[in-house]
């Protein structure tokens, strides 16, 4: 198998896996970064969202070969102590119920807010549309994104 050099959460990592291995499984099984969750396996639910070069990406349907040489950020790398404005807003609003989708929701929201620091309610709704929450806490998610936007501006 080939060896790949990755930059994950600001650190260089070397993995020896097949090139078509989904990034999700490299993170979880080879790098022990288990905050990124498996949801659907086809890139539709958003539970596995990470940042690649600052953009949100579904790690379950992206291969290792596709991200080589790019900066990968997982929920563990968003902030060392959970103090990212989106994470703070999540706690403030008490968003999670079961919590399973929350890492993906937070990663999507944080990437969105990096590009739009003053979003409208409709822009927030559209940005978060592709992330599924089994507990249907969408109202709290949108509220937390709005609060995070205020914190970031």
Short mmCIF file of C-alpha atoms in Angstrom, two decimals:
data_model
loop_
_atom_site.label_atom_id
_atom_site.label_comp_id
_atom_site.label_asym_id
_atom_site.label_seq_id
_atom_site.Cartn_x
_atom_site.Cartn_y
_atom_site.Cartn_z
CA UNK A 1 0.00 0.00 0.00
CA UNK A 2 1.14 3.55 -0.62
CA UNK A 3 2.18 5.92 2.14
CA UNK A 4 0.44 9.29 2.36
CA UNK A 5 1.57 12.46 4.08
CA UNK A 6 -1.32 14.42 5.57
CA UNK A 7 -1.61 17.67 7.48
CA UNK A 8 -4.35 17.10 10.04
CA UNK A 9 -5.21 19.75 12.63
CA UNK A 10 -1.89 21.46 11.94
CA UNK A 11 0.22 18.33 12.43
CA UNK A 12 1.96 16.18 9.84
CA UNK A 13 0.73 12.59 9.80
CA UNK A 14 1.85 9.59 7.78
CA UNK A 15 -0.61 6.81 6.95
CA UNK A 16 -0.14 3.59 5.04
CA UNK A 17 -3.54 2.78 3.53
CA UNK A 18 -5.12 2.18 0.14
CA UNK A 19 -5.60 5.36 -1.91
CA UNK A 20 -9.35 4.80 -2.21
CA UNK A 21 -9.90 4.64 1.55
CA UNK A 22 -12.45 7.24 2.67
CA UNK A 23 -10.90 10.02 4.74
CA UNK A 24 -13.44 9.29 7.50
CA UNK A 25 -11.90 5.87 8.13
CA UNK A 26 -8.35 7.21 7.98
CA UNK A 27 -9.24 9.78 10.65
CA UNK A 28 -11.11 7.35 12.89
CA UNK A 29 -9.24 4.08 12.43
CA UNK A 30 -5.68 5.19 11.72
CA UNK A 31 -5.35 8.56 13.47
CA UNK A 32 -7.74 7.94 16.39
CA UNK A 33 -9.69 11.15 15.68
CA UNK A 34 -13.18 9.85 16.45
CA UNK A 35 -15.05 13.16 16.67
CA UNK A 36 -15.93 12.89 12.98
CA UNK A 37 -18.93 10.55 12.78
CA UNK A 38 -20.18 8.02 10.26
CA UNK A 39 -23.78 8.75 9.36
CA UNK A 40 -24.92 7.59 5.95
CA UNK A 41 -21.76 6.67 4.05
CA UNK A 42 -22.85 8.47 0.88
CA UNK A 43 -22.17 12.11 1.74
CA UNK A 44 -25.80 13.06 2.27
CA UNK A 45 -26.26 13.58 6.02
CA UNK A 46 -23.28 15.75 7.00
CA UNK A 47 -22.28 13.89 10.19
CA UNK A 48 -18.80 13.33 8.72
CA UNK A 49 -18.12 16.95 7.72
CA UNK A 50 -14.53 18.16 8.06
CA UNK A 51 -12.67 21.13 6.59
CA UNK A 52 -10.26 20.64 3.71
CA UNK A 53 -8.34 23.81 2.95
CA UNK A 54 -11.04 25.64 4.92
CA UNK A 55 -13.98 24.25 2.96
CA UNK A 56 -16.54 21.84 4.40
CA UNK A 57 -16.24 18.37 2.91
CA UNK A 58 -17.98 15.05 3.51
CA UNK A 59 -15.23 12.71 4.63
CA UNK A 60 -17.20 9.49 4.10
CA UNK A 61 -17.30 9.97 0.35
CA UNK A 62 -13.89 11.57 -0.16
CA UNK A 63 -10.86 9.39 -0.67
CA UNK A 64 -7.48 9.81 0.91
CA UNK A 65 -5.97 10.37 -2.53
CA UNK A 66 -8.25 13.42 -3.02
CA UNK A 67 -7.00 15.23 0.09
CA UNK A 68 -3.28 14.51 -0.05
CA UNK A 69 -1.30 17.71 0.37
CA UNK A 70 -4.29 19.67 1.67
CA UNK A 71 -4.93 21.00 5.17
CA UNK A 72 -7.50 18.88 7.01
CA UNK A 73 -9.30 20.16 10.10
CA UNK A 74 -11.53 17.94 12.20
CA UNK A 75 -13.78 18.87 15.11
CA UNK A 76 -10.82 18.11 17.40
CA UNK A 77 -8.76 20.73 15.58
CA UNK A 78 -11.36 23.49 15.46
CA UNK A 79 -10.14 24.67 18.87
CA UNK A 80 -8.06 22.99 21.54
CA UNK A 81 -10.43 23.83 24.37
CA UNK A 82 -13.85 24.11 22.73
CA UNK A 83 -13.67 27.90 22.67
CA UNK A 84 -14.39 28.44 18.98
CA UNK A 85 -17.32 30.89 18.72
CA UNK A 86 -19.51 28.24 17.08
CA UNK A 87 -18.77 25.75 19.86
CA UNK A 88 -19.47 28.43 22.48
CA UNK A 89 -22.78 29.29 20.81
CA UNK A 90 -23.71 25.59 20.68
CA UNK A 91 -23.25 25.38 24.46
CA UNK A 92 -25.04 28.67 25.06
CA UNK A 93 -28.14 27.54 23.16
CA UNK A 94 -27.85 23.94 24.41
CA UNK A 95 -28.21 22.63 20.86
CA UNK A 96 -27.52 18.88 21.13
CA UNK A 97 -30.03 16.27 22.06
CA UNK A 98 -28.38 12.97 21.13
CA UNK A 99 -25.34 14.89 19.84
CA UNK A 100 -24.47 12.48 17.06
CA UNK A 101 -24.65 15.01 14.20
CA UNK A 102 -23.22 17.93 16.12
CA UNK A 103 -19.58 17.70 15.03
CA UNK A 104 -20.68 17.83 11.40
CA UNK A 105 -23.13 20.64 12.12
CA UNK A 106 -20.42 22.67 13.88
CA UNK A 107 -17.90 22.09 11.10
CA UNK A 108 -20.42 23.18 8.45
CA UNK A 109 -21.42 26.25 10.46
CA UNK A 110 -17.85 27.33 11.18
CA UNK A 111 -16.83 27.09 7.51
CA UNK A 112 -19.96 29.00 6.49
CA UNK A 113 -19.30 31.79 8.98
CA UNK A 114 -15.69 32.18 7.85
CA UNK A 115 -17.11 33.29 4.49
CA UNK A 116 -20.21 35.11 5.72
CA UNK A 117 -19.81 36.91 9.02
CA UNK A 118 -23.20 38.63 8.89
CA UNK A 119 -25.67 36.07 7.50
CA UNK A 120 -29.40 36.46 7.23
CA UNK A 121 -31.72 33.86 8.71
CA UNK A 122 -32.37 32.53 5.21
CA UNK A 123 -28.63 32.26 4.46
CA UNK A 124 -28.12 30.30 7.68
CA UNK A 125 -30.99 27.98 6.81
CA UNK A 126 -29.57 27.39 3.32
CA UNK A 127 -26.02 26.84 4.57
CA UNK A 128 -27.12 24.25 7.13
CA UNK A 129 -29.69 22.59 4.87
CA UNK A 130 -27.50 19.61 3.92
CA UNK A 131 -26.85 18.53 7.51
CA UNK A 132 -29.41 16.16 8.93
CA UNK A 133 -30.29 16.11 12.63
CA UNK A 134 -32.13 12.98 13.71
CA UNK A 135 -33.49 14.83 16.74
CA UNK A 136 -34.72 17.75 14.60
CA UNK A 137 -33.02 20.46 16.65
CA UNK A 138 -32.86 22.68 13.58
CA UNK A 139 -34.34 25.75 15.29
CA UNK A 140 -31.65 25.66 17.99
CA UNK A 141 -28.94 24.99 15.39
CA UNK A 142 -29.96 28.06 13.37
CA UNK A 143 -30.13 30.16 16.55
CA UNK A 144 -26.64 29.03 17.57
CA UNK A 145 -25.24 29.87 14.12
CA UNK A 146 -26.71 33.37 14.41
CA UNK A 147 -25.20 33.84 17.87
CA UNK A 148 -21.84 32.56 16.63
CA UNK A 149 -21.96 35.05 13.77
CA UNK A 150 -22.39 37.85 16.31
CA UNK A 151 -19.48 36.51 18.34
CA UNK A 152 -17.27 36.35 15.26
CA UNK A 153 -18.02 39.86 14.00
#
